[in-house]
Amino acid sequence: MPAIQIAPSILTADFGRLAEQVREAEAGGCDLWHLDVMDGHFVPPLSFGREVIAAVRAASDGRFIEAHLMVERPGEQFADMAAAGAQRLIFHYEAAGNLDRAREHIGAARALGCQVGLAINPETAVRDIAPLLAELDEVTVMLIRPGWGGQAMRPDLLTKVTDLAMRVRAEGVALQIEVDGGVKAHNAHSCAAAGATILVAGSAVFNAEQTPQAALAELRGAIG
Ligand code: DX5
Ligand code: ZN
């Protein structure tokens, strides 16, 4: 299995001491940051925007940042996200609506010098986005309904990860496969076994029971 990367999401972090939480997770060996931007339309809640991305950029020792845009009009946010320090822009296929519009978004993100990721909600099939795989750096498979941290993963959705991993091998494309939602130490291995190469971990890393360092060590141990 390729090296699996762990990408903490700060949704359940203590925003009153965000810089410290970033440094704690980095001391725990996280690989990159997964920052969840929500607009109150594509998903019901609001989360944060460019100011918080810039704050993570400033607190980090330089680790890679991806912005997961759960917003209705992602293209309008690309320039701000890139300027704030996001190096990969992940938009939702459901927000783009079709392959042509998704290709426009891919081009716009590339024009800003960013990597491009495409996220799919539970109801979107892998075959719907299959024509785009060669044009992307990453696909995010949502294992929950997007909008909230701390939900339980739907393990039935891991078949989409297996499907994607098969297509990646068959087509010989360089694509990271990310899983997002409900990743914990007890299910991290099944995500990796299905073919995920990046695990997003929100409440598994930032919770009341453990330090981020201890939580990351447990997750890393679970992947084996
Ligand atoms: C939810 C976000 C996720 C979330 C993950 O819409 O996209 O990244 O923060 O949090 P957990 O790991 O707690 O499910
Ligand atoms: Zn996310």
Short mmCIF file of C-alpha atoms and ligand atoms in Angstrom, two decimals:
data_model
loop_
_atom_site.label_atom_id
_atom_site.label_comp_id
_atom_site.label_asym_id
_atom_site.label_seq_id
_atom_site.Cartn_x
_atom_site.Cartn_y
_atom_site.Cartn_z
CA MET A 1 0.00 0.00 0.00
CA PRO A 2 1.31 3.53 -0.73
CA ALA A 3 2.11 5.82 2.21
CA ILE A 4 -1.13 7.11 3.63
CA GLN A 5 -1.37 10.79 4.49
CA ILE A 6 -3.38 12.15 7.41
CA ALA A 7 -5.08 15.50 6.88
CA PRO A 8 -6.62 17.05 10.00
CA SER A 9 -9.72 19.19 9.62
CA ILE A 10 -9.97 21.99 12.19
CA LEU A 11 -13.78 22.11 12.30
CA THR A 12 -13.87 20.76 15.86
CA ALA A 13 -10.62 22.44 16.99
CA ASP A 14 -10.53 25.09 19.71
CA PHE A 15 -10.62 28.27 17.62
CA GLY A 16 -9.66 30.30 20.69
CA ARG A 17 -6.21 28.79 20.44
CA LEU A 18 -6.06 27.83 16.80
CA ALA A 19 -2.36 28.50 16.27
CA GLU A 20 -1.51 26.25 19.20
CA GLN A 21 -3.80 23.49 17.89
CA VAL A 22 -2.07 23.70 14.51
CA ARG A 23 1.34 23.37 16.14
CA GLU A 24 0.14 20.44 18.29
CA ALA A 25 -1.12 18.50 15.28
CA GLU A 26 2.07 19.23 13.36
CA ALA A 27 4.14 18.01 16.33
CA GLY A 28 1.97 14.87 16.13
CA GLY A 29 3.08 14.35 12.54
CA CYS A 30 0.05 15.32 10.44
CA ASP A 31 0.91 15.46 6.74
CA LEU A 32 -1.24 18.30 5.44
CA TRP A 33 -4.22 20.48 6.38
CA HIS A 34 -7.79 19.99 5.17
CA LEU A 35 -9.72 23.22 5.70
CA ASP A 36 -13.50 23.07 5.39
CA VAL A 37 -15.09 26.19 3.92
CA MET A 38 -18.93 26.27 4.12
CA ASP A 39 -21.26 28.96 2.82
CA GLY A 40 -24.61 28.21 4.46
CA HIS A 41 -26.11 27.36 1.03
CA PHE A 42 -24.37 24.29 -0.40
CA VAL A 43 -24.46 22.99 3.16
CA PRO A 44 -26.57 24.53 5.94
CA PRO A 45 -23.78 25.76 8.24
CA LEU A 46 -21.30 28.58 7.80
CA SER A 47 -17.73 27.76 8.80
CA PHE A 48 -14.91 30.13 7.85
CA GLY A 49 -13.13 31.64 4.90
CA ARG A 50 -9.83 33.13 3.84
CA GLU A 51 -8.91 34.72 7.18
CA VAL A 52 -8.80 31.35 8.94
CA ILE A 53 -6.90 29.76 6.07
CA ALA A 54 -4.33 32.54 6.36
CA ALA A 55 -4.16 32.00 10.14
CA VAL A 56 -3.42 28.29 9.64
CA ARG A 57 -0.84 29.17 6.97
CA ALA A 58 0.86 31.54 9.44
CA ALA A 59 0.83 29.06 12.35
CA SER A 60 2.03 26.11 10.23
CA ASP A 61 5.63 25.19 9.60
CA GLY A 62 4.79 25.13 5.91
CA ARG A 63 2.72 21.99 5.52
CA PHE A 64 0.49 21.63 2.46
CA ILE A 65 -2.98 23.16 2.73
CA GLU A 66 -6.06 22.05 0.81
CA ALA A 67 -9.35 23.96 0.94
CA HIS A 68 -12.50 21.82 0.76
CA LEU A 69 -15.07 24.21 -0.64
CA MET A 70 -18.59 23.25 0.38
CA VAL A 71 -20.02 26.29 -1.34
CA GLU A 72 -22.56 26.86 -4.10
CA ARG A 73 -20.29 28.93 -6.36
CA PRO A 74 -16.76 27.64 -5.70
CA GLY A 75 -15.15 29.44 -8.63
CA GLU A 76 -15.86 32.79 -6.99
CA GLN A 77 -13.73 31.78 -4.01
CA PHE A 78 -10.71 30.29 -5.78
CA ALA A 79 -8.58 33.46 -5.96
CA ASP A 80 -9.12 34.34 -2.29
CA MET A 81 -8.39 30.80 -1.13
CA ALA A 82 -5.19 30.64 -3.17
CA ALA A 83 -4.06 34.06 -1.95
CA ALA A 84 -4.67 32.97 1.66
CA GLY A 85 -2.37 29.97 1.20
CA ALA A 86 -4.44 27.06 -0.09
CA GLN A 87 -2.36 24.94 -2.47
CA ARG A 88 -5.14 22.57 -3.54
CA LEU A 89 -8.68 23.72 -4.26
CA ILE A 90 -11.31 21.02 -3.82
CA PHE A 91 -14.74 21.82 -5.23
CA HIS A 92 -17.88 19.69 -5.30
CA TYR A 93 -19.07 18.07 -8.51
CA GLU A 94 -22.64 18.77 -7.33
CA ALA A 95 -21.84 22.52 -7.20
CA ALA A 96 -20.37 22.50 -10.71
CA GLY A 97 -23.40 20.55 -11.96
CA ASN A 98 -21.92 18.94 -15.09
CA LEU A 99 -18.65 17.89 -16.74
CA ASP A 100 -18.20 21.06 -18.81
CA ARG A 101 -18.60 23.37 -15.84
CA ALA A 102 -16.33 21.15 -13.76
CA ARG A 103 -13.68 21.51 -16.50
CA GLU A 104 -14.02 25.29 -16.33
CA HIS A 105 -13.37 25.14 -12.58
CA ILE A 106 -10.37 22.87 -13.09
CA GLY A 107 -8.91 25.35 -15.56
CA ALA A 108 -9.53 28.30 -13.23
CA ALA A 109 -7.84 26.59 -10.30
CA ARG A 110 -4.86 25.61 -12.47
CA ALA A 111 -4.54 29.18 -13.73
CA LEU A 112 -3.96 30.21 -10.10
CA GLY A 113 -1.15 27.67 -9.82
CA CYS A 114 -3.14 25.37 -7.53
CA GLN A 115 -3.67 21.64 -7.53
CA VAL A 116 -7.27 20.59 -8.10
CA GLY A 117 -9.49 18.20 -6.21
CA LEU A 118 -13.08 17.14 -6.84
CA ALA A 119 -15.37 16.10 -4.00
CA ILE A 120 -18.41 13.87 -4.41
CA ASN A 121 -21.35 13.61 -2.05
CA PRO A 122 -22.78 10.21 -1.05
CA GLU A 123 -25.43 10.31 -3.79
CA THR A 124 -22.97 11.02 -6.63
CA ALA A 125 -21.57 7.97 -8.43
CA VAL A 126 -17.93 7.55 -9.37
CA ARG A 127 -18.95 6.92 -13.00
CA ASP A 128 -20.37 10.46 -13.16
CA ILE A 129 -16.92 11.96 -12.66
CA ALA A 130 -14.88 9.21 -14.37
CA PRO A 131 -14.18 11.30 -17.52
CA LEU A 132 -12.39 13.87 -15.33
CA LEU A 133 -9.98 11.62 -13.46
CA ALA A 134 -6.97 12.31 -15.71
CA GLU A 135 -7.46 16.08 -15.21
CA LEU A 136 -7.46 16.02 -11.41
CA ASP A 137 -4.86 15.71 -8.67
CA GLU A 138 -7.26 14.35 -6.10
CA VAL A 139 -10.80 13.09 -5.51
CA THR A 140 -12.53 13.45 -2.14
CA VAL A 141 -15.09 10.75 -1.42
CA MET A 142 -17.52 12.00 1.21
CA LEU A 143 -18.37 9.23 3.67
CA ILE A 144 -20.98 11.40 5.39
CA ARG A 145 -23.47 14.05 4.38
CA PRO A 146 -21.24 17.14 4.26
CA GLY A 147 -21.72 20.06 6.63
CA TRP A 148 -20.81 18.82 10.07
CA GLY A 149 -17.86 17.24 11.83
CA GLY A 150 -18.33 14.38 14.27
CA GLN A 151 -20.77 12.25 12.24
CA ALA A 152 -20.47 8.47 11.92
CA MET A 153 -18.93 7.15 8.71
CA ARG A 154 -21.09 5.20 6.27
CA PRO A 155 -18.85 2.19 5.55
CA ASP A 156 -21.01 1.14 2.57
CA LEU A 157 -19.60 4.17 0.73
CA LEU A 158 -16.10 2.67 0.78
CA THR A 159 -17.08 0.70 -2.35
CA LYS A 160 -16.73 4.03 -4.18
CA VAL A 161 -13.12 4.20 -2.99
CA THR A 162 -12.47 0.68 -4.26
CA ASP A 163 -14.06 1.60 -7.60
CA LEU A 164 -11.90 4.73 -7.90
CA ALA A 165 -8.73 2.88 -6.95
CA MET A 166 -9.43 0.31 -9.69
CA ARG A 167 -9.93 3.04 -12.28
CA VAL A 168 -6.74 4.81 -11.17
CA ARG A 169 -4.77 1.60 -11.64
CA ALA A 170 -6.43 0.77 -14.96
CA GLU A 171 -5.91 4.26 -16.40
CA GLY A 172 -2.47 4.75 -14.88
CA VAL A 173 -3.36 8.25 -13.66
CA ALA A 174 -1.66 9.96 -10.71
CA LEU A 175 -4.58 10.67 -8.45
CA GLN A 176 -4.83 10.90 -4.70
CA ILE A 177 -7.99 9.36 -3.25
CA GLU A 178 -9.19 11.06 -0.10
CA VAL A 179 -11.89 9.96 2.31
CA ASP A 180 -13.71 12.58 4.36
CA GLY A 181 -16.09 12.03 7.25
CA GLY A 182 -16.07 9.89 10.34
CA VAL A 183 -12.52 8.56 9.97
CA LYS A 184 -11.39 7.15 13.34
CA ALA A 185 -8.72 4.76 14.56
CA HIS A 186 -11.19 1.85 14.37
CA ASN A 187 -12.01 2.32 10.68
CA ALA A 188 -8.81 3.93 9.31
CA HIS A 189 -7.43 0.59 8.20
CA SER A 190 -10.53 -0.27 6.15
CA CYS A 191 -10.24 3.12 4.38
CA ALA A 192 -6.61 2.44 3.50
CA ALA A 193 -7.40 -1.13 2.44
CA ALA A 194 -10.13 0.17 0.09
CA GLY A 195 -7.51 2.34 -1.59
CA ALA A 196 -7.66 5.73 0.13
CA THR A 197 -4.35 7.59 0.11
CA ILE A 198 -5.43 10.57 2.25
CA LEU A 199 -7.52 10.29 5.39
CA VAL A 200 -9.26 13.44 6.60
CA ALA A 201 -9.58 13.36 10.37
CA GLY A 202 -11.52 16.07 12.18
CA SER A 203 -13.02 14.98 15.48
CA ALA A 204 -10.59 12.05 15.65
CA VAL A 205 -7.77 14.60 16.06
CA PHE A 206 -9.49 17.52 17.78
CA ASN A 207 -11.64 16.24 20.64
CA ALA A 208 -11.97 16.56 24.39
CA GLU A 209 -10.53 13.13 25.22
CA GLN A 210 -7.02 13.24 23.76
CA THR A 211 -4.29 15.60 22.69
CA PRO A 212 -3.88 15.92 18.92
CA GLN A 213 -0.45 14.29 19.29
CA ALA A 214 -1.90 11.19 21.00
CA ALA A 215 -4.80 11.02 18.56
CA LEU A 216 -2.50 11.18 15.54
CA ALA A 217 -0.23 8.50 16.98
CA GLU A 218 -3.27 6.24 17.44
CA LEU A 219 -4.48 6.86 13.88
CA ARG A 220 -1.04 6.24 12.42
CA GLY A 221 -0.77 3.03 14.42
CA ALA A 222 -4.16 1.89 13.16
CA ILE A 223 -3.11 2.23 9.52
CA GLY A 224 -0.14 0.02 10.30
C1 DX5 B 1 -17.64 17.80 6.88
C2 DX5 B 1 -16.21 18.07 6.51
C3 DX5 B 1 -15.25 17.13 7.13
C4 DX5 B 1 -15.32 17.06 8.61
C5 DX5 B 1 -14.60 15.85 9.10
O1 DX5 B 1 -18.51 18.33 5.98
O2 DX5 B 1 -16.01 18.04 5.12
O3 DX5 B 1 -13.92 17.43 6.69
O4 DX5 B 1 -14.79 18.16 9.24
O5 DX5 B 1 -14.82 15.76 10.45
P1 DX5 B 1 -14.95 14.32 11.14
O6 DX5 B 1 -13.61 13.66 10.91
O7 DX5 B 1 -15.22 14.63 12.55
O8 DX5 B 1 -16.03 13.62 10.43
ZN ZN B 2 -13.89 18.21 4.45
#
